[in-house]
């Protein structure tokens, strides 16, 4: 049975933002708005995945089709492994998992289970069981805001060769980001954010030919960003790419190969990254949002060419960036957030048009080496 559309939408969209106690209070209001916009985009991904699982498997009037017996057995094993929670009360052996079960979607023609989306229940406990491997037709798998799910991500996930979307977020999952995820060649979006994952980002992810979105934010990851990540997408008609790695302990430099990637959103804030991040920018880029704040990045901002038409927000605060602010910033009418505070910049703050200047206050430019001019209190000599 498909849950009402409004219920599915509420379940998927209501928990993607951190609670007040989890938010970092040092961010300025403008920076917070930029981050909330980025989170809202990610929330849309959760909405879509939940709708896919909550929607009817077949159109109204079509003949009902019982799900595959092996799929039903695997789902019942999953229910048992997760403590038989009330969330899965509709999953019973005497009903059809395609027609009567919530949070499951099936292929209307074959009756095979293709989607599972479980979210927002503190009573779901245990580990993801090996039986998940028997759901061989899965294309979308979501475990979101289920803090009682623990243990490492099981190797059984590697058996789901048709998986295009994998979301395991806001759980108690620990251990490494598994290298076996590199065998999921159909994967387009991977979200393992807000967990307790540790270790490095596996280089095997760079081999995924269709991966265009990664969210590993708010874990305990260390080491470098893998060289070659997204390199499989380098083509003239490549799709836009999303990368969220904030609030970890990643080190090293931004891969130089990123200069050819068509990023739309990048958030690598609150890590220990160093070196040059200018490869993310350029006149022909599709970049809309970039948060590079609170790292040890060092490059010449004066030489940076920003994508004028589509760039909406950029936060480079709390780094070691030097040079001056590019004059083109003053004419970027679409720019809503711009923060270069706590760096080593010098020179005059560009003279913004009146309708743009109101968006940027002293907090956007403070604590630099020798910046001067409005809105800073230091006049230029």
Coordinates of N, CA and C in Angstrom, one line a residue, residues 136-341:
X136 N 18.2 -8.3 -5.3 CA 19.2 -8.1 -6.4 C 18.7 -7.0 -7.4
X137 N 17.5 -6.6 -7.4 CA 17.0 -5.6 -8.3 C 16.9 -4.2 -7.8
X138 N 17.4 -4.0 -6.6 CA 17.3 -2.7 -6.0 C 18.1 -1.6 -6.8
X139 N 17.4 -0.5 -7.0 CA 18.1 0.6 -7.6 C 18.2 1.8 -6.6
X140 N 17.4 1.8 -5.6 CA 17.5 2.9 -4.6 C 17.3 2.4 -3.2
X141 N 18.3 2.7 -2.3 CA 18.3 2.2 -0.9 C 18.6 3.4 0.0
X142 N 17.6 3.7 0.9 CA 17.7 4.8 1.8 C 17.5 4.4 3.3
X143 N 18.5 4.6 4.2 CA 18.3 4.5 5.6 C 18.7 5.9 6.1
X144 N 17.7 6.7 6.5 CA 17.9 8.1 6.9 C 17.4 8.4 8.2
X145 N 18.2 9.1 9.1 CA 17.8 9.5 10.4 C 17.2 8.3 11.2
X146 N 18.1 7.3 11.3 CA 17.8 6.1 12.0 C 19.0 5.8 13.0
X147 N 19.1 6.5 14.1 CA 20.3 6.5 14.9 C 20.5 5.2 15.5
X148 N 19.5 4.3 15.6 CA 19.8 3.0 16.2 C 20.4 2.0 15.3
X149 N 20.6 2.3 14.0 CA 21.3 1.4 13.1 C 22.8 1.6 13.3
X150 N 23.5 0.5 13.7 CA 24.9 0.6 14.0 C 25.7 -0.4 13.2
X151 N 27.0 -0.6 13.6 CA 27.9 -1.5 12.9 C 28.4 -0.9 11.6
X152 N 29.4 -1.5 11.0 CA 29.9 -1.0 9.7 C 28.9 -1.3 8.6
X153 N 29.1 -0.7 7.5 CA 28.3 -1.0 6.3 C 28.7 -2.3 5.8
X154 N 27.7 -3.3 5.6 CA 28.1 -4.7 5.3 C 28.5 -4.9 3.9
X155 N 29.4 -5.9 3.7 CA 29.8 -6.2 2.3 C 28.7 -6.6 1.4
X156 N 27.5 -7.0 2.0 CA 26.4 -7.5 1.2 C 25.9 -6.4 0.3
X157 N 26.2 -5.1 0.6 CA 25.8 -4.0 -0.2 C 26.4 -4.1 -1.6
X158 N 27.6 -4.7 -1.6 CA 28.4 -4.8 -2.9 C 27.6 -5.7 -3.9
X159 N 26.7 -6.5 -3.4 CA 26.0 -7.4 -4.3 C 24.9 -6.7 -5.1
X160 N 24.6 -5.5 -4.7 CA 23.5 -4.7 -5.3 C 24.0 -4.0 -6.5
X161 N 24.3 -4.7 -7.6 CA 25.0 -4.2 -8.7 C 24.2 -3.1 -9.5
X162 N 22.8 -3.1 -9.3 CA 22.0 -2.2 -10.0 C 21.7 -0.9 -9.3
X163 N 22.3 -0.8 -8.1 CA 22.0 0.4 -7.2 C 22.5 1.7 -7.8
X164 N 21.6 2.6 -7.9 CA 22.0 4.0 -8.5 C 22.0 5.0 -7.4
X165 N 21.3 4.8 -6.3 CA 21.2 5.8 -5.2 C 21.4 5.0 -3.9
X166 N 22.4 5.4 -3.1 CA 22.6 4.8 -1.8 C 22.7 5.9 -0.7
X167 N 21.8 5.9 0.2 CA 21.8 6.9 1.3 C 21.7 6.2 2.6
X168 N 22.8 6.3 3.4 CA 22.8 5.8 4.8 C 23.3 7.0 5.6
X169 N 22.4 7.8 6.1 CA 22.7 9.1 6.7 C 22.0 9.3 8.1
X170 N 22.7 10.0 9.0 CA 22.1 10.3 10.3 C 21.9 8.9 11.0
X171 N 22.8 8.0 11.0 CA 22.7 6.8 11.7 C 23.9 6.6 12.6
X172 N 23.9 5.4 13.3 CA 25.1 5.1 14.1 C 26.1 4.3 13.5
X173 N 26.1 4.2 12.1 CA 27.0 3.4 11.4 C 28.4 3.9 11.6
X174 N 29.3 2.9 11.8 CA 30.7 3.3 12.0 C 31.6 2.5 11.1
X175 N 33.0 2.5 11.4 CA 33.9 1.8 10.5 C 34.3 2.7 9.3
X176 N 35.0 2.1 8.3 CA 35.4 2.8 7.2 C 34.3 3.0 6.1
X177 N 34.6 4.0 5.2 CA 33.8 4.0 4.0 C 34.3 2.8 3.1
X178 N 33.5 1.8 2.9 CA 34.0 0.6 2.3 C 34.6 0.8 0.9
X179 N 35.7 0.2 0.6 CA 36.3 0.2 -0.7 C 35.4 -0.6 -1.7
X180 N 34.6 -1.5 -1.2 CA 33.8 -2.3 -2.2 C 32.7 -1.5 -2.8
X181 N 32.4 -0.3 -2.3 CA 31.4 0.6 -3.0 C 31.9 0.9 -4.4
X182 N 33.2 0.8 -4.6 CA 33.7 1.0 -6.0 C 33.3 0.0 -7.0
X183 N 32.6 -1.1 -6.6 CA 32.1 -2.1 -7.5 C 30.7 -1.8 -8.0
X184 N 30.1 -0.7 -7.4 CA 28.7 -0.4 -7.7 C 28.7 0.6 -8.9
X185 N 28.9 0.0 -10.1 CA 29.1 0.8 -11.3 C 27.9 1.6 -11.7
X186 N 26.7 1.3 -11.2 CA 25.5 2.0 -11.6 C 25.3 3.2 -10.7
X187 N 26.1 3.4 -9.6 CA 25.8 4.4 -8.6 C 26.0 5.8 -9.2
X188 N 25.0 6.6 -8.9 CA 25.0 8.0 -9.4 C 25.1 9.0 -8.2
X189 N 24.5 8.5 -7.0 CA 24.5 9.4 -5.8 C 24.8 8.6 -4.6
X190 N 25.8 9.0 -3.8 CA 26.2 8.3 -2.6 C 26.2 9.3 -1.4
X191 N 25.4 9.0 -0.4 CA 25.3 9.8 0.8 C 25.5 9.0 2.0
X192 N 26.6 9.2 2.7 CA 27.0 8.6 4.0 C 27.2 9.6 5.0
X193 N 26.5 10.7 5.0 CA 26.7 11.8 5.9 C 26.1 11.6 7.3
X194 N 26.7 12.4 8.3 CA 26.2 12.4 9.6 C 26.2 10.9 10.2
X195 N 27.3 10.3 10.1 CA 27.5 9.0 10.7 C 28.8 9.1 11.6
X196 N 29.4 7.9 11.9 CA 30.6 7.9 12.7 C 31.7 7.1 11.9
X197 N 31.7 7.4 10.6 CA 32.7 6.7 9.7 C 34.1 7.3 9.9
X198 N 35.1 6.5 9.8 CA 36.5 6.9 10.0 C 37.4 6.4 8.9
X199 N 38.6 6.7 9.0 CA 39.6 6.3 7.9 C 39.6 7.2 6.7
X200 N 40.0 6.8 5.6 CA 40.2 7.6 4.4 C 39.0 7.4 3.4
X201 N 38.9 8.3 2.5 CA 38.0 8.1 1.4 C 38.6 7.1 0.4
X202 N 38.0 6.0 0.1 CA 38.6 5.0 -0.7 C 38.8 5.5 -2.2
X203 N 40.0 5.2 -2.7 CA 40.3 5.5 -4.1 C 39.4 4.8 -5.1
X204 N 38.8 3.7 -4.7 CA 37.9 3.0 -5.6 C 36.7 3.8 -6.0
X205 N 36.3 4.8 -5.3 CA 35.2 5.6 -5.7 C 35.5 6.4 -7.0
X206 N 36.8 6.6 -7.3 CA 37.2 7.3 -8.5 C 36.9 6.5 -9.7
X207 N 36.7 5.2 -9.6 CA 36.4 4.3 -10.7 C 35.0 4.3 -11.1
X208 N 34.1 4.9 -10.3 CA 32.6 4.8 -10.6 C 32.3 5.7 -11.8
X209 N 31.8 5.1 -12.9 CA 31.6 5.9 -14.1 C 30.5 6.8 -14.2
X210 N 29.5 6.6 -13.3 CA 28.3 7.5 -13.3 C 28.1 8.3 -12.0
X211 N 29.0 8.2 -11.1 CA 28.9 8.9 -9.8 C 29.0 10.5 -10.0
X212 N 27.9 11.2 -9.7 CA 27.9 12.6 -9.9 C 27.6 13.4 -8.6
X213 N 27.4 12.6 -7.5 CA 27.1 13.3 -6.2 C 27.6 12.5 -5.1
X214 N 28.4 13.1 -4.2 CA 28.9 12.4 -3.0 C 28.7 13.3 -1.8
X215 N 28.1 12.8 -0.7 CA 28.0 13.5 0.5 C 28.6 12.6 1.7
X216 N 29.7 13.0 2.1 CA 30.4 12.3 3.2 C 30.6 13.3 4.4
X217 N 29.8 14.3 4.5 CA 29.9 15.3 5.5 C 29.7 14.8 6.9
X218 N 30.3 15.4 7.9 CA 30.0 15.2 9.3 C 30.3 13.7 9.7
X219 N 31.5 13.3 9.4 CA 32.0 12.0 9.8 C 33.4 12.2 10.5
X220 N 34.2 11.2 10.5 CA 35.6 11.4 11.2 C 36.6 11.0 10.2
X221 N 36.4 11.4 8.9 CA 37.3 10.9 7.9 C 38.6 11.7 7.9
X222 N 39.7 11.1 7.4 CA 41.0 11.7 7.4 C 41.7 11.4 6.0
X223 N 42.9 11.9 5.8 CA 43.6 11.6 4.6 C 43.2 12.5 3.5
X224 N 43.6 12.3 2.3 CA 43.4 13.2 1.1 C 42.1 12.9 0.4
X225 N 41.7 13.8 -0.4 CA 40.6 13.6 -1.4 C 41.2 12.8 -2.5
X226 N 40.6 11.6 -2.9 CA 41.3 10.8 -3.9 C 41.5 11.5 -5.2
X227 N 42.7 11.3 -5.7 CA 43.0 11.8 -7.1 C 42.2 11.0 -8.1
X228 N 41.6 11.7 -9.0 CA 40.8 11.0 -10.1 C 39.3 10.9 -9.8
X229 N 38.9 11.4 -8.6 CA 37.5 11.4 -8.3 C 36.7 12.2 -9.3
X230 N 35.7 11.6 -9.8 CA 34.8 12.2 -10.9 C 35.5 12.3 -12.2
X231 N 36.7 11.7 -12.4 CA 37.4 11.7 -13.7 C 36.6 11.0 -14.8
X232 N 35.7 10.0 -14.4 CA 35.0 9.3 -15.4 C 33.9 10.2 -16.0
X233 N 33.7 11.4 -15.5 CA 32.6 12.2 -16.0 C 33.1 13.3 -16.9
X234 N 34.4 13.3 -17.3 CA 35.0 14.3 -18.0 C 34.7 14.2 -19.5
X235 N 33.6 14.8 -19.9 CA 33.2 14.7 -21.3 C 32.4 16.0 -21.6
X236 N 32.3 16.4 -22.9 CA 31.7 17.7 -23.2 C 30.3 17.9 -22.7
X237 N 29.6 16.7 -22.6 CA 28.2 16.8 -22.2 C 28.0 16.3 -20.8
X238 N 29.1 16.3 -20.0 CA 29.0 15.8 -18.6 C 27.9 16.5 -17.8
X239 N 27.4 15.8 -16.8 CA 26.3 16.3 -16.0 C 27.0 17.1 -14.8
X240 N 26.2 17.9 -14.1 CA 26.7 18.7 -13.1 C 27.0 17.8 -11.8
X241 N 28.0 18.2 -11.1 CA 28.5 17.4 -10.0 C 28.4 18.1 -8.7
X242 N 28.1 17.3 -7.6 CA 27.9 17.8 -6.3 C 28.9 17.0 -5.3
X243 N 29.6 17.8 -4.5 CA 30.6 17.2 -3.6 C 30.4 17.9 -2.2
X244 N 30.1 17.1 -1.2 CA 29.9 17.6 0.2 C 30.9 16.8 1.1
X245 N 31.9 17.4 1.6 CA 32.9 16.7 2.5 C 33.1 17.4 3.8
X246 N 32.2 18.3 4.2 CA 32.5 19.2 5.3 C 32.6 18.5 6.6
X247 N 33.2 19.1 7.6 CA 33.2 18.7 9.0 C 33.9 17.3 9.1
X248 N 35.0 17.1 8.5 CA 35.9 15.9 8.7 C 37.3 16.4 9.1
X249 N 38.3 15.6 8.9 CA 39.7 16.0 9.1 C 40.5 15.6 7.9
X250 N 40.0 15.9 6.7 CA 40.7 15.7 5.5 C 41.9 16.6 5.3
X251 N 42.9 16.1 4.7 CA 44.1 16.8 4.6 C 44.6 16.7 3.1
X252 N 45.8 17.4 2.8 CA 46.3 17.4 1.5 C 45.7 18.5 0.7
X253 N 45.8 18.4 -0.6 CA 45.3 19.5 -1.5 C 44.1 19.1 -2.3
X254 N 43.5 20.1 -2.9 CA 42.4 19.9 -3.8 C 42.9 19.2 -5.1
X255 N 42.4 18.1 -5.5 CA 43.0 17.4 -6.7 C 43.0 18.4 -7.9
X256 N 44.1 18.4 -8.6 CA 44.2 19.3 -9.8 C 43.3 18.9 -10.9
X257 N 42.9 17.6 -10.9 CA 41.9 17.1 -11.9 C 40.6 17.8 -11.8
X258 N 40.3 18.4 -10.7 CA 39.0 19.0 -10.5 C 38.8 20.2 -11.4
X259 N 39.9 20.7 -12.0 CA 39.7 21.8 -12.9 C 38.8 21.5 -14.1
X260 N 38.7 20.2 -14.4 CA 37.9 19.8 -15.6 C 36.5 19.2 -15.2
X261 N 36.2 19.2 -13.9 CA 34.9 18.7 -13.4 C 33.9 19.8 -13.4
X262 N 32.7 19.5 -13.8 CA 31.6 20.5 -13.9 C 30.9 20.6 -12.6
X263 N 31.5 21.1 -11.5 CA 30.9 21.2 -10.2 C 29.8 22.2 -10.2
X264 N 28.7 21.9 -9.5 CA 27.7 22.9 -9.2 C 27.7 23.3 -7.8
X265 N 27.9 22.3 -6.9 CA 28.0 22.6 -5.4 C 29.2 21.9 -4.9
X266 N 30.0 22.6 -4.1 CA 31.2 22.1 -3.4 C 31.2 22.6 -2.0
X267 N 31.3 21.7 -1.0 CA 31.5 22.1 0.4 C 32.5 21.2 1.0
X268 N 33.7 21.8 1.2 CA 34.8 21.0 1.8 C 35.2 21.8 3.1
X269 N 34.3 22.5 3.7 CA 34.6 23.4 4.8 C 34.9 22.5 6.1
X270 N 35.7 23.1 7.0 CA 36.0 22.5 8.3 C 36.8 21.2 8.1
X271 N 37.8 21.3 7.4 CA 38.8 20.2 7.2 C 40.2 20.8 7.5
X272 N 41.2 20.1 7.0 CA 42.6 20.6 7.1 C 43.3 20.6 5.8
X273 N 42.5 21.0 4.7 CA 43.0 21.0 3.4 C 43.9 22.2 3.2
X274 N 44.9 22.1 2.3 CA 45.9 23.1 2.1 C 46.1 23.3 0.6
X275 N 46.9 24.3 0.3 CA 47.3 24.5 -1.1 C 46.3 25.3 -1.9
X276 N 46.2 25.0 -3.2 CA 45.5 25.9 -4.2 C 44.1 25.3 -4.5
X277 N 43.1 26.1 -4.3 CA 41.7 25.7 -4.6 C 41.2 26.4 -5.8
X278 N 42.0 27.2 -6.5 CA 41.5 28.0 -7.6 C 41.1 27.1 -8.8
X279 N 41.4 25.8 -8.8 CA 41.0 24.9 -9.9 C 39.5 24.7 -9.9
X280 N 38.8 25.1 -8.8 CA 37.4 24.9 -8.7 C 36.6 26.0 -9.4
X281 N 37.4 27.1 -9.8 CA 36.7 28.3 -10.3 C 37.2 28.5 -11.8
X282 N 36.5 29.4 -12.5 CA 36.8 29.7 -13.9 C 35.6 30.2 -14.6
X283 N 35.8 31.0 -15.6 CA 34.7 31.7 -16.3 C 33.7 30.7 -16.9
X284 N 34.1 29.6 -17.3 CA 33.2 28.7 -18.0 C 32.6 27.6 -17.1
X285 N 32.8 27.8 -15.8 CA 32.3 26.8 -14.8 C 30.8 26.9 -14.6
X286 N 30.2 25.8 -14.0 CA 28.8 25.8 -13.7 C 28.6 26.0 -12.2
X287 N 29.7 26.4 -11.5 CA 29.6 26.5 -10.0 C 28.6 27.5 -9.6
X288 N 27.8 27.1 -8.6 CA 26.8 28.0 -8.0 C 27.1 28.3 -6.5
X289 N 27.6 27.2 -5.8 CA 27.9 27.4 -4.4 C 29.3 26.7 -4.1
X290 N 30.1 27.4 -3.3 CA 31.4 26.8 -2.9 C 31.7 27.3 -1.5
X291 N 31.8 26.3 -0.6 CA 32.2 26.6 0.8 C 33.6 25.9 1.1
X292 N 34.6 26.8 1.1 CA 36.0 26.3 1.4 C 36.5 26.7 2.8
X293 N 35.6 27.2 3.6 CA 35.9 27.9 4.8 C 36.6 26.9 5.8
X294 N 37.4 27.5 6.7 CA 38.0 26.8 7.8 C 38.9 25.7 7.4
X295 N 39.9 26.0 6.5 CA 40.9 25.1 6.1 C 42.2 25.8 6.2
X296 N 43.2 25.3 5.5 CA 44.5 26.0 5.4 C 44.9 26.3 4.0
X297 N 43.9 26.6 3.2 CA 44.1 26.9 1.7 C 44.9 28.2 1.5
X298 N 45.7 28.2 0.5 CA 46.6 29.3 0.2 C 46.8 29.5 -1.3
X299 N 46.2 30.5 -1.8 CA 46.4 30.8 -3.3 C 46.1 32.3 -3.5
X300 N 46.4 32.8 -4.7 CA 46.3 34.2 -5.0 C 44.8 34.5 -5.5
X301 N 44.1 35.2 -4.7 CA 42.7 35.5 -5.0 C 42.6 36.5 -6.2
X302 N 43.6 37.3 -6.3 CA 43.6 38.3 -7.4 C 43.5 37.7 -8.8
X303 N 44.1 36.5 -8.9 CA 44.2 35.8 -10.2 C 42.9 35.0 -10.5
X304 N 42.0 35.0 -9.6 CA 40.9 34.1 -9.7 C 39.8 34.7 -10.6
X305 N 39.3 33.9 -11.5 CA 38.2 34.3 -12.4 C 37.0 33.5 -12.0
X306 N 36.0 34.3 -11.5 CA 34.8 33.7 -11.0 C 33.7 33.5 -12.1
X307 N 32.9 32.4 -12.0 CA 31.8 32.3 -13.0 C 30.7 33.3 -12.7
X308 N 30.7 34.4 -13.5 CA 29.8 35.5 -13.1 C 28.3 35.3 -13.1
X309 N 27.9 34.5 -14.1 CA 26.4 34.5 -14.3 C 25.7 33.6 -13.3
X310 N 26.3 32.5 -12.9 CA 25.6 31.5 -12.1 C 26.1 31.4 -10.6
X311 N 27.2 32.0 -10.3 CA 27.7 31.9 -8.9 C 26.8 32.7 -7.9
X312 N 26.3 32.0 -6.9 CA 25.3 32.6 -6.0 C 26.0 32.8 -4.6
X313 N 26.9 31.9 -4.2 CA 27.5 32.0 -2.9 C 28.8 31.4 -2.8
X314 N 29.8 32.0 -2.1 CA 31.1 31.5 -1.9 C 31.6 31.9 -0.6
X315 N 32.1 31.0 0.2 CA 32.7 31.3 1.5 C 34.1 30.7 1.5
X316 N 35.1 31.6 1.6 CA 36.5 31.3 1.6 C 37.1 31.7 3.0
X317 N 36.3 32.0 3.9 CA 36.8 32.5 5.2 C 37.7 31.5 6.0
X318 N 38.5 32.1 6.9 CA 39.4 31.3 7.7 C 40.3 30.4 7.0
X319 N 41.1 31.0 6.1 CA 42.2 30.3 5.3 C 43.4 31.1 5.3
X320 N 44.3 30.9 4.4 CA 45.5 31.7 4.2 C 45.6 32.3 2.8
X321 N 44.5 32.7 2.3 CA 44.4 33.2 0.9 C 44.9 34.6 0.9
X322 N 45.7 34.9 -0.2 CA 46.4 36.2 -0.2 C 46.0 36.9 -1.6
X323 N 46.6 38.1 -1.8 CA 46.2 38.9 -3.0 C 45.1 39.9 -2.7
X324 N 44.4 40.2 -3.7 CA 43.2 41.1 -3.5 C 41.9 40.5 -4.0
X325 N 40.8 41.2 -3.8 CA 39.5 40.8 -4.2 C 39.3 41.1 -5.7
X326 N 39.0 40.2 -6.5 CA 38.8 40.5 -7.9 C 37.8 41.6 -8.2
X327 N 38.0 42.6 -9.0 CA 37.1 43.7 -9.2 C 35.7 43.2 -9.7
X328 N 35.8 42.1 -10.5 CA 34.5 41.6 -11.1 C 33.4 41.3 -10.1
X329 N 33.8 41.0 -8.8 CA 32.9 40.7 -7.8 C 31.8 41.8 -7.6
X330 N 32.3 43.0 -7.8 CA 31.4 44.2 -7.7 C 30.2 44.2 -8.6
X331 N 30.3 43.5 -9.7 CA 29.3 43.5 -10.8 C 28.5 42.2 -10.9
X332 N 28.7 41.3 -10.0 CA 28.0 40.1 -10.0 C 26.6 40.2 -9.3
X333 N 25.6 40.5 -10.1 CA 24.3 40.8 -9.6 C 23.7 39.6 -8.9
X334 N 24.0 38.4 -9.3 CA 23.4 37.2 -8.7 C 24.1 36.7 -7.5
X335 N 25.2 37.3 -7.1 CA 26.0 36.9 -5.9 C 25.2 37.3 -4.6
X336 N 24.8 36.3 -3.8 CA 24.1 36.6 -2.6 C 24.9 36.5 -1.3
X337 N 25.9 35.6 -1.4 CA 26.8 35.4 -0.2 C 28.3 35.5 -0.7
X338 N 29.1 36.2 0.0 CA 30.5 36.3 -0.3 C 31.3 36.6 1.0
X339 N 32.1 35.7 1.4 CA 32.8 35.8 2.7 C 34.3 35.4 2.5
X340 N 35.2 36.4 2.6 CA 36.6 36.2 2.6 C 37.3 36.6 3.8
X341 N 36.6 36.7 4.9 CA 37.2 37.1 6.2 C 38.2 36.2 6.7

